[in-house]
mmCIF file of C-alpha atoms and ligand atoms in Angstrom:
data_model
loop_
_atom_site.group_PDB
_atom_site.id
_atom_site.type_symbol
_atom_site.label_atom_id
_atom_site.label_comp_id
_atom_site.label_asym_id
_atom_site.label_seq_id
_atom_site.Cartn_x
_atom_site.Cartn_y
_atom_site.Cartn_z
ATOM 1 C CA MET A 1 -105.594 2.347 -182.848
ATOM 2 C CA THR A 2 -107.287 5.131 -183.855
ATOM 3 C CA THR A 3 -110.811 3.750 -184.907
ATOM 4 C CA THR A 4 -113.375 5.449 -183.762
ATOM 5 C CA THR A 5 -116.866 4.253 -184.488
ATOM 6 C CA ASP A 6 -118.452 6.902 -186.527
ATOM 7 C CA SER A 7 -115.223 7.974 -188.742
ATOM 8 C CA LYS A 8 -115.859 6.434 -192.157
ATOM 9 C CA PRO A 9 -113.311 3.741 -192.614
ATOM 10 C CA LEU A 10 -110.105 4.785 -195.331
ATOM 11 C CA VAL A 11 -110.082 1.272 -196.938
ATOM 12 C CA HIS A 12 -113.529 -0.799 -197.642
ATOM 13 C CA ALA A 13 -114.013 -3.611 -199.295
ATOM 14 C CA VAL A 14 -117.716 -5.651 -200.229
ATOM 15 C CA ASN A 15 -117.047 -8.662 -201.271
ATOM 16 C CA VAL A 16 -114.387 -8.882 -203.456
ATOM 17 C CA HIS A 17 -114.099 -11.535 -205.753
ATOM 18 C CA LYS A 18 -111.322 -12.347 -208.447
ATOM 19 C CA ALA A 19 -110.113 -14.982 -210.798
ATOM 20 C CA PHE A 20 -107.821 -16.084 -213.179
ATOM 21 C CA HIS A 21 -108.430 -18.211 -216.203
ATOM 22 C CA GLY A 22 -111.961 -19.457 -214.639
ATOM 23 C CA THR A 23 -110.449 -20.370 -210.885
ATOM 24 C CA ASP A 24 -111.669 -18.422 -208.435
ATOM 25 C CA VAL A 25 -109.016 -16.636 -206.531
ATOM 26 C CA LEU A 26 -110.725 -13.846 -204.017
ATOM 27 C CA LYS A 27 -114.177 -15.335 -203.499
ATOM 28 C CA GLY A 28 -115.875 -12.628 -201.798
ATOM 29 C CA ILE A 29 -113.678 -11.069 -199.086
ATOM 30 C CA ASP A 30 -115.028 -8.026 -196.590
ATOM 31 C CA MET A 31 -112.466 -5.654 -194.922
ATOM 32 C CA ASP A 32 -111.971 -1.980 -193.569
ATOM 33 C CA VAL A 33 -109.792 -0.440 -192.671
ATOM 34 C CA ALA A 34 -109.811 2.415 -190.645
ATOM 35 C CA ALA A 35 -107.283 5.550 -190.980
ATOM 36 C CA GLY A 36 -104.387 5.074 -188.656
ATOM 37 C CA GLU A 37 -105.043 1.383 -188.458
ATOM 38 C CA VAL A 38 -102.397 -1.245 -188.617
ATOM 39 C CA VAL A 39 -103.618 -4.527 -189.706
ATOM 40 C CA THR A 40 -101.614 -7.674 -190.749
ATOM 41 C CA LEU A 41 -102.570 -10.029 -193.390
ATOM 42 C CA LEU A 42 -101.477 -13.827 -192.943
ATOM 43 C CA GLY A 43 -102.185 -17.026 -194.872
ATOM 44 C CA PRO A 44 -100.686 -19.861 -196.666
ATOM 45 C CA SER A 45 -99.440 -19.236 -199.804
ATOM 46 C CA GLY A 46 -102.014 -19.102 -202.110
ATOM 47 C CA SER A 47 -104.571 -18.272 -200.176
ATOM 48 C CA GLY A 48 -104.980 -14.860 -202.173
ATOM 49 C CA LYS A 49 -102.906 -11.778 -199.677
ATOM 50 C CA THR A 50 -100.686 -10.184 -203.461
ATOM 51 C CA THR A 51 -104.046 -11.077 -205.505
ATOM 52 C CA PHE A 52 -106.119 -8.363 -202.839
ATOM 53 C CA LEU A 53 -103.627 -6.015 -201.936
ATOM 54 C CA ARG A 54 -103.196 -5.893 -205.986
ATOM 55 C CA CYS A 55 -106.870 -5.723 -205.823
ATOM 56 C CA ILE A 56 -106.687 -2.835 -203.739
ATOM 57 C CA ASN A 57 -104.136 -0.773 -205.829
ATOM 58 C CA GLN A 58 -105.391 -1.970 -209.354
ATOM 59 C CA LEU A 59 -102.560 -4.057 -210.711
ATOM 60 C CA GLU A 60 -105.699 -5.862 -211.078
ATOM 61 C CA ASP A 61 -109.486 -5.660 -212.252
ATOM 62 C CA ILE A 62 -112.461 -6.968 -209.979
ATOM 63 C CA ASN A 63 -114.682 -9.615 -210.659
ATOM 64 C CA GLY A 64 -117.238 -8.332 -208.388
ATOM 65 C CA GLY A 65 -117.865 -6.224 -205.255
ATOM 66 C CA ARG A 66 -116.812 -3.232 -204.553
ATOM 67 C CA ILE A 67 -113.301 -0.988 -203.095
ATOM 68 C CA TRP A 68 -113.445 2.520 -201.795
ATOM 69 C CA VAL A 69 -110.079 4.784 -200.597
ATOM 70 C CA ASP A 70 -111.111 7.590 -199.192
ATOM 71 C CA GLY A 71 -114.198 7.192 -199.155
ATOM 72 C CA GLU A 72 -114.369 7.216 -203.478
ATOM 73 C CA LEU A 73 -114.706 3.814 -205.055
ATOM 74 C CA THR A 74 -111.963 2.358 -206.547
ATOM 75 C CA GLY A 75 -112.005 1.954 -211.057
ATOM 76 C CA TYR A 76 -115.167 2.962 -211.123
ATOM 77 C CA VAL A 77 -118.204 6.198 -210.659
ATOM 78 C CA ASP A 78 -121.262 4.868 -209.114
ATOM 79 C CA LYS A 79 -124.144 7.145 -211.133
ATOM 80 C CA ALA A 80 -127.862 5.735 -210.312
ATOM 81 C CA GLY A 81 -126.158 2.626 -209.416
ATOM 82 C CA ARG A 82 -125.045 2.244 -212.233
ATOM 83 C CA LEU A 83 -120.312 1.962 -212.736
ATOM 84 C CA HIS A 84 -119.351 3.815 -215.206
ATOM 85 C CA ARG A 85 -115.348 3.023 -215.542
ATOM 86 C CA ARG A 86 -112.878 6.335 -214.510
ATOM 87 C CA THR A 87 -110.536 7.181 -217.363
ATOM 88 C CA ASN A 88 -106.934 5.996 -216.631
ATOM 89 C CA LYS A 89 -106.114 9.721 -215.620
ATOM 90 C CA ASP A 90 -108.033 9.466 -212.898
ATOM 91 C CA ILE A 91 -107.282 5.827 -212.274
ATOM 92 C CA ALA A 92 -104.279 6.583 -211.987
ATOM 93 C CA ARG A 93 -104.764 9.702 -209.813
ATOM 94 C CA GLN A 94 -106.360 7.428 -207.907
ATOM 95 C CA ARG A 95 -103.378 4.635 -207.776
ATOM 96 C CA ARG A 96 -101.015 7.543 -206.458
ATOM 97 C CA GLU A 97 -102.681 7.232 -203.164
ATOM 98 C CA ILE A 98 -101.741 3.918 -201.929
ATOM 99 C CA GLY A 99 -98.151 2.908 -201.686
ATOM 100 C CA MET A 100 -96.751 -0.272 -201.969
ATOM 101 C CA VAL A 101 -93.732 -1.862 -201.180
ATOM 102 C CA PHE A 102 -92.883 -5.408 -202.464
ATOM 103 C CA GLN A 103 -90.571 -8.375 -201.381
ATOM 104 C CA ARG A 104 -88.484 -7.528 -203.979
ATOM 105 C CA PHE A 105 -87.164 -3.580 -203.989
ATOM 106 C CA ASN A 106 -87.718 -2.810 -207.759
ATOM 107 C CA LEU A 107 -84.926 -0.340 -207.119
ATOM 108 C CA PHE A 108 -83.516 1.808 -210.529
ATOM 109 C CA PRO A 109 -80.093 0.276 -210.536
ATOM 110 C CA HIS A 110 -79.161 2.758 -212.716
ATOM 111 C CA MET A 111 -80.031 6.055 -210.402
ATOM 112 C CA THR A 112 -78.592 6.757 -206.954
ATOM 113 C CA VAL A 113 -80.953 6.541 -203.752
ATOM 114 C CA LEU A 114 -82.074 9.697 -203.901
ATOM 115 C CA GLU A 115 -82.736 10.499 -207.599
ATOM 116 C CA ASN A 116 -85.019 6.770 -206.777
ATOM 117 C CA VAL A 117 -86.770 9.095 -203.851
ATOM 118 C CA ILE A 118 -87.177 12.300 -206.250
ATOM 119 C CA GLU A 119 -88.339 9.770 -209.466
ATOM 120 C CA ALA A 120 -92.252 9.643 -209.084
ATOM 121 C CA PRO A 121 -92.683 13.371 -207.375
ATOM 122 C CA VAL A 122 -91.090 14.974 -209.684
ATOM 123 C CA GLN A 123 -91.776 13.525 -213.010
ATOM 124 C CA VAL A 124 -95.832 11.654 -212.581
ATOM 125 C CA LYS A 125 -96.668 14.551 -210.004
ATOM 126 C CA GLY A 126 -94.909 17.577 -211.149
ATOM 127 C CA VAL A 127 -93.362 18.372 -207.980
ATOM 128 C CA LYS A 128 -90.659 20.678 -207.977
ATOM 129 C CA LYS A 129 -86.973 18.831 -207.969
ATOM 130 C CA LYS A 130 -85.953 20.973 -204.946
ATOM 131 C CA VAL A 131 -88.411 20.601 -203.108
ATOM 132 C CA ALA A 132 -88.766 16.401 -203.806
ATOM 133 C CA THR A 133 -84.759 16.854 -203.409
ATOM 134 C CA ALA A 134 -85.468 19.006 -199.535
ATOM 135 C CA THR A 135 -89.112 15.932 -199.073
ATOM 136 C CA ALA A 136 -86.757 13.162 -199.960
ATOM 137 C CA LEU A 137 -83.756 13.799 -197.429
ATOM 138 C CA GLU A 138 -86.196 13.442 -194.897
ATOM 139 C CA LEU A 139 -87.466 10.437 -195.383
ATOM 140 C CA LEU A 140 -83.564 9.083 -195.829
ATOM 141 C CA GLU A 141 -83.271 10.060 -192.521
ATOM 142 C CA GLN A 142 -86.274 8.436 -191.530
ATOM 143 C CA VAL A 143 -85.626 5.484 -192.726
ATOM 144 C CA GLY A 144 -81.872 5.520 -191.190
ATOM 145 C CA LEU A 145 -80.034 6.737 -194.722
ATOM 146 C CA GLY A 146 -79.715 10.115 -194.337
ATOM 147 C CA ASP A 147 -76.022 9.627 -195.125
ATOM 148 C CA LYS A 148 -76.755 7.740 -198.469
ATOM 149 C CA PRO A 149 -78.473 9.742 -200.867
ATOM 150 C CA SER A 150 -75.422 9.163 -203.790
ATOM 151 C CA ALA A 151 -75.550 5.524 -203.542
ATOM 152 C CA TYR A 152 -76.866 3.021 -205.807
ATOM 153 C CA PRO A 153 -78.408 0.970 -205.117
ATOM 154 C CA SER A 154 -76.079 -1.725 -205.781
ATOM 155 C CA GLN A 155 -73.780 -0.402 -203.016
ATOM 156 C CA LEU A 156 -76.687 -1.471 -200.983
ATOM 157 C CA SER A 157 -77.707 -4.289 -198.316
ATOM 158 C CA GLY A 158 -80.752 -5.513 -198.871
ATOM 159 C CA GLY A 159 -82.297 -3.964 -196.004
ATOM 160 C CA GLN A 160 -80.558 -0.643 -196.964
ATOM 161 C CA GLN A 161 -82.719 -1.364 -200.620
ATOM 162 C CA GLN A 162 -85.867 -1.982 -199.280
ATOM 163 C CA ARG A 163 -85.599 0.765 -197.464
ATOM 164 C CA VAL A 164 -84.961 3.266 -199.761
ATOM 165 C CA ALA A 165 -87.951 1.403 -201.735
ATOM 166 C CA ILE A 166 -90.075 2.413 -198.358
ATOM 167 C CA ALA A 167 -89.111 6.110 -198.711
ATOM 168 C CA ARG A 168 -89.741 6.015 -202.280
ATOM 169 C CA ALA A 169 -93.460 5.237 -201.386
ATOM 170 C CA LEU A 170 -93.292 7.306 -199.103
ATOM 171 C CA ALA A 171 -91.982 10.542 -200.908
ATOM 172 C CA MET A 172 -96.083 9.774 -202.463
ATOM 173 C CA ASP A 173 -97.180 11.168 -199.462
ATOM 174 C CA PRO A 174 -99.761 8.321 -199.492
ATOM 175 C CA LYS A 175 -103.097 7.768 -197.666
ATOM 176 C CA LEU A 176 -102.957 4.390 -197.565
ATOM 177 C CA MET A 177 -99.425 1.925 -197.274
ATOM 178 C CA LEU A 178 -99.455 -2.176 -198.455
ATOM 179 C CA PHE A 179 -96.294 -3.946 -197.913
ATOM 180 C CA ASP A 180 -96.206 -7.780 -199.477
ATOM 181 C CA GLU A 181 -93.466 -9.652 -197.775
ATOM 182 C CA PRO A 182 -90.993 -6.406 -197.133
ATOM 183 C CA THR A 183 -88.780 -8.673 -195.484
ATOM 184 C CA SER A 184 -89.552 -12.142 -196.681
ATOM 185 C CA ALA A 185 -85.820 -11.265 -199.189
ATOM 186 C CA LEU A 186 -83.867 -10.357 -197.270
ATOM 187 C CA ASP A 187 -80.720 -11.975 -194.789
ATOM 188 C CA PRO A 188 -82.247 -12.661 -191.128
ATOM 189 C CA GLU A 189 -79.903 -9.915 -189.769
ATOM 190 C CA LEU A 190 -81.581 -7.303 -192.223
ATOM 191 C CA VAL A 191 -85.328 -8.142 -191.246
ATOM 192 C CA GLY A 192 -84.680 -5.815 -188.233
ATOM 193 C CA GLU A 193 -83.936 -3.072 -189.469
ATOM 194 C CA VAL A 194 -86.836 -2.169 -191.950
ATOM 195 C CA LEU A 195 -89.709 -4.197 -189.198
ATOM 196 C CA LYS A 196 -88.006 -1.080 -187.480
ATOM 197 C CA VAL A 197 -88.940 1.537 -190.356
ATOM 198 C CA MET A 198 -92.311 0.157 -190.694
ATOM 199 C CA ARG A 199 -92.590 0.650 -186.458
ATOM 200 C CA ASP A 200 -92.241 3.834 -186.500
ATOM 201 C CA LEU A 201 -94.547 4.676 -189.939
ATOM 202 C CA ALA A 202 -96.580 2.660 -187.647
ATOM 203 C CA LYS A 203 -96.431 5.127 -184.885
ATOM 204 C CA ARG A 204 -96.617 8.434 -186.739
ATOM 205 C CA GLY A 205 -100.352 6.988 -187.917
ATOM 206 C CA MET A 206 -99.496 5.635 -190.961
ATOM 207 C CA THR A 207 -102.781 2.659 -192.287
ATOM 208 C CA MET A 208 -100.776 0.354 -193.240
ATOM 209 C CA ILE A 209 -102.211 -3.172 -194.916
ATOM 210 C CA VAL A 210 -99.157 -5.694 -194.132
ATOM 211 C CA VAL A 211 -99.296 -9.491 -195.701
ATOM 212 C CA THR A 212 -95.812 -11.052 -193.168
ATOM 213 C CA HIS A 213 -94.718 -14.222 -191.747
ATOM 214 C CA GLU A 214 -93.358 -11.857 -189.318
ATOM 215 C CA MET A 215 -95.836 -12.909 -186.016
ATOM 216 C CA GLY A 216 -93.145 -10.544 -183.940
ATOM 217 C CA PHE A 217 -94.089 -7.539 -185.958
ATOM 218 C CA ALA A 218 -97.896 -8.445 -186.218
ATOM 219 C CA ARG A 219 -97.974 -8.962 -182.291
ATOM 220 C CA GLU A 220 -96.154 -5.816 -181.537
ATOM 221 C CA VAL A 221 -97.284 -3.726 -184.328
ATOM 222 C CA ALA A 222 -100.882 -4.783 -185.425
ATOM 223 C CA ASP A 223 -103.979 -3.687 -184.249
ATOM 224 C CA ARG A 224 -105.786 -6.605 -186.395
ATOM 225 C CA VAL A 225 -105.033 -9.150 -187.690
ATOM 226 C CA VAL A 226 -106.847 -10.889 -190.860
ATOM 227 C CA PHE A 227 -106.291 -14.594 -191.494
ATOM 228 C CA MET A 228 -106.873 -15.475 -194.708
ATOM 229 C CA ASP A 229 -107.657 -18.896 -196.301
ATOM 230 C CA ALA A 230 -108.304 -20.399 -199.984
ATOM 231 C CA GLY A 231 -109.885 -16.836 -200.760
ATOM 232 C CA VAL A 232 -111.144 -16.577 -198.076
ATOM 233 C CA VAL A 233 -111.244 -14.444 -194.524
ATOM 234 C CA VAL A 234 -111.397 -17.294 -192.389
ATOM 235 C CA GLU A 235 -110.646 -15.644 -188.663
ATOM 236 C CA GLU A 236 -109.980 -12.362 -187.194
ATOM 237 C CA GLY A 237 -109.501 -9.876 -184.193
ATOM 238 C CA PRO A 238 -106.374 -8.145 -182.180
ATOM 239 C CA PRO A 239 -103.414 -10.207 -182.737
ATOM 240 C CA SER A 240 -103.753 -11.325 -178.641
ATOM 241 C CA GLN A 241 -106.923 -12.666 -179.959
ATOM 242 C CA VAL A 242 -106.235 -14.370 -183.325
ATOM 243 C CA ILE A 243 -102.449 -14.933 -182.914
ATOM 244 C CA VAL A 244 -102.523 -15.715 -178.871
ATOM 245 C CA ASN A 245 -105.398 -18.181 -178.696
ATOM 246 C CA PRO A 246 -107.229 -18.926 -182.519
ATOM 247 C CA GLN A 247 -110.344 -19.995 -182.895
ATOM 248 C CA HIS A 248 -110.458 -21.828 -186.624
ATOM 249 C CA LYS A 249 -108.717 -24.576 -187.070
ATOM 250 C CA ARG A 250 -106.545 -23.717 -189.947
ATOM 251 C CA THR A 251 -105.568 -20.489 -188.387
ATOM 252 C CA LYS A 252 -104.175 -22.842 -185.250
ATOM 253 C CA ALA A 253 -102.940 -25.249 -188.178
ATOM 254 C CA PHE A 254 -101.770 -21.961 -189.878
ATOM 255 C CA LEU A 255 -99.609 -20.516 -186.602
ATOM 256 C CA SER A 256 -97.855 -23.953 -185.565
ATOM 257 C CA ARG A 257 -96.227 -24.824 -189.520
ATOM 258 C CA MET A 258 -95.263 -21.354 -188.629
ATOM 259 C CA ARG A 259 -93.648 -21.487 -185.098
ATOM 260 C CA GLN A 260 -91.919 -24.679 -186.482
ATOM 261 C CA GLU A 261 -90.368 -22.603 -189.369
ATOM 262 C CA GLU A 262 -89.064 -19.793 -186.746
ATOM 263 C CA ALA A 263 -88.126 -22.582 -184.339
ATOM 264 C CA ALA A 264 -86.036 -24.244 -187.060
ATOM 265 C CA HIS A 265 -84.476 -20.590 -188.700
ATOM 266 C CA ALA A 266 -83.649 -19.239 -185.085
ATOM 267 C CA GLU A 267 -81.649 -22.463 -184.471
ATOM 268 C CA ALA A 268 -79.984 -22.227 -188.072
ATOM 269 C CA LEU A 269 -79.401 -18.148 -186.913
ATOM 270 C CA VAL A 270 -77.376 -19.638 -184.095
ATOM 271 C CA ALA A 271 -74.982 -22.474 -185.636
ATOM 272 C CA SER A 272 -74.271 -19.534 -188.204
ATOM 273 C CA VAL A 273 -73.331 -17.078 -185.273
ATOM 274 C CA THR A 274 -71.911 -20.498 -183.566
ATOM 275 C CA GLU A 275 -69.364 -20.388 -186.423
ATOM 276 C CA ASN A 276 -68.457 -17.167 -186.797
ATOM 277 C CA ALA A 277 -67.472 -17.293 -183.314
ATOM 278 C CA GLU A 278 -65.565 -20.470 -182.986
ATOM 279 C CA ALA A 279 -64.140 -19.100 -186.754
ATOM 280 C CA LEU A 280 -62.970 -15.974 -184.988
ATOM 281 C CA ALA A 281 -61.769 -17.195 -181.672
ATOM 282 C CA ALA A 282 -59.868 -19.295 -183.965
ATOM 283 C CA ILE A 283 -58.050 -16.550 -186.144
ATOM 284 C CA ALA A 284 -57.421 -15.126 -182.801
ATOM 285 C CA ALA A 285 -55.545 -18.270 -181.044
ATOM 286 C CA ALA A 286 -53.668 -18.150 -184.806
ATOM 287 C CA ASP A 287 -52.946 -14.091 -183.794
ATOM 288 C CA ALA A 288 -51.996 -14.937 -180.464
ATOM 289 C CA GLU A 289 -49.317 -17.500 -181.322
ATOM 290 C CA HIS A 290 -47.935 -15.514 -184.240
ATOM 291 C CA ASP A 291 -47.431 -12.958 -181.661
ATOM 292 C CA GLU A 292 -46.174 -15.227 -179.433
ATOM 293 C CA ALA A 293 -43.954 -17.055 -181.813
ATOM 294 C CA ALA A 294 -41.673 -12.929 -182.492
ATOM 295 C CA ARG A 295 -42.167 -11.935 -178.731
ATOM 296 C CA ALA A 296 -39.789 -15.118 -178.561
ATOM 297 C CA ALA A 297 -37.543 -14.409 -181.578
ATOM 298 C CA ILE A 298 -36.977 -10.869 -180.596
ATOM 299 C CA GLU A 299 -35.948 -11.933 -177.312
ATOM 300 C CA ASN A 300 -33.848 -15.019 -178.832
ATOM 301 C CA ALA A 301 -32.171 -12.042 -180.744
ATOM 302 C CA ARG A 302 -31.109 -9.110 -177.638
ATOM 303 C CA ASP A 303 -29.926 -12.132 -175.968
ATOM 304 C CA ALA A 304 -28.182 -13.443 -178.982
ATOM 305 C CA SER A 305 -26.239 -10.255 -179.492
ATOM 306 C CA GLN A 306 -25.486 -9.215 -175.755
ATOM 307 C CA GLN A 307 -23.608 -12.601 -175.783
ATOM 308 C CA ARG A 308 -22.343 -11.501 -178.613
HETATM 309 N N1 LIG B 1 -101.871 -12.826 -212.927
HETATM 310 C C1 LIG B 1 -101.910 -14.250 -212.132
HETATM 311 N N2 LIG B 1 -102.883 -15.360 -213.530
HETATM 312 C C2 LIG B 1 -102.930 -16.304 -212.670
HETATM 313 N N3 LIG B 1 -103.425 -17.074 -211.487
HETATM 314 C C3 LIG B 1 -103.120 -16.100 -210.813
HETATM 315 C C4 LIG B 1 -102.131 -14.251 -210.876
HETATM 316 N N4 LIG B 1 -102.127 -14.405 -209.789
HETATM 317 C C5 LIG B 1 -102.530 -15.056 -208.930
HETATM 318 N N5 LIG B 1 -102.761 -15.884 -209.576
HETATM 319 C C6 LIG B 1 -102.968 -17.064 -208.201
HETATM 320 O O1 LIG B 1 -104.294 -16.946 -207.364
HETATM 321 C C7 LIG B 1 -104.015 -17.614 -206.596
HETATM 322 C C8 LIG B 1 -103.313 -16.510 -205.078
HETATM 323 O O2 LIG B 1 -102.065 -15.719 -205.084
HETATM 324 P P1 LIG B 1 -101.797 -14.803 -204.499
HETATM 325 O O3 LIG B 1 -100.081 -14.704 -204.844
HETATM 326 O O4 LIG B 1 -102.442 -13.792 -204.201
HETATM 327 O O5 LIG B 1 -101.150 -16.120 -203.152
HETATM 328 P P2 LIG B 1 -100.670 -14.954 -201.793
HETATM 329 O O6 LIG B 1 -101.049 -15.883 -200.156
HETATM 330 O O7 LIG B 1 -99.730 -14.043 -201.887
HETATM 331 O O8 LIG B 1 -99.322 -16.657 -201.798
HETATM 332 P P3 LIG B 1 -98.095 -16.284 -201.019
HETATM 333 O O9 LIG B 1 -97.661 -16.856 -199.699
HETATM 334 O O10 LIG B 1 -97.096 -17.981 -201.610
HETATM 335 O O11 LIG B 1 -97.451 -15.357 -202.075
HETATM 336 C C9 LIG B 1 -102.697 -18.733 -206.388
HETATM 337 O O12 LIG B 1 -103.125 -20.154 -207.160
HETATM 338 C C10 LIG B 1 -101.572 -17.908 -207.915
HETATM 339 O O13 LIG B 1 -101.441 -19.173 -208.401
HETATM 340 MG MG1 LIG B 2 -97.557 -12.783 -202.114
#
């Protein structure tokens, strides 16, 4: 954790409110994230996690409160206490500094991996294609896909596609990365490779806000866990505190539900591995029987020819 008491937070959210059609979804969220800090956001479905990430990234307008990113008020300029909406161009500039990775990878299907990664730097930032390509190849190496620049998304597994999506976000050289359940659409055996890339990114000092149900990741990688419920922050602190020893009854209930789900997943995984192992054993047995029969046939033929 790189927090120091005198440094300004990279994300400074104060009393953020958001309503959809008159229904309050965020009811006064305060959150600071220091540069280099990894915060995981936990909470039941509908608690407002995605909405909060979308507000930070200005995919949603907020109805109250303020959000600063790297010292700059997002969406507005404060002129002597009065807020003036930023121009679209200025908002686009602010948004470029934030990378976002969603549950679904949203890669362009008609472009290769490399083309997907260089698209925004070349088209949006005006980076020279050659320079963008060199950076993209480095990033693909970093996410373990150095051998796949020419592949198309449909030729990749979900885990590989999600790693391309991460490389694509990193290609814009963001100050902050937002992850919204990046592994929840993946088959269980592909989750680990994506979490590894995220863990490496955290080690490199990237500031990250991660919505995830992966408790292991939260425990190992997060500097801080924030538990949200019904549009408010209920509890926050280091994972050793919030996950291991939650104080609030809503946090306790949520975590015990998560543990049950995790246990059920693990059981399903073991069952499928066992099933696979049994199928392989059956194939091996059939092969052995076939080999045995073949050997016997050869020996019979040899005997027959010797008797002639
Ligand atoms: N564009 C929208 N229009 C109307 N209501 C919305 C919109 N986006 C979100 N909501 C509502 O806001 C609430 C919070 O949604 P949000 O997606 O932020 O929850 P979440 O914590 O991310 O849930 P999940 O874990 O299921 O992803 C929900 O009740 C949702 O129905
Ligand atoms: Mg969500």
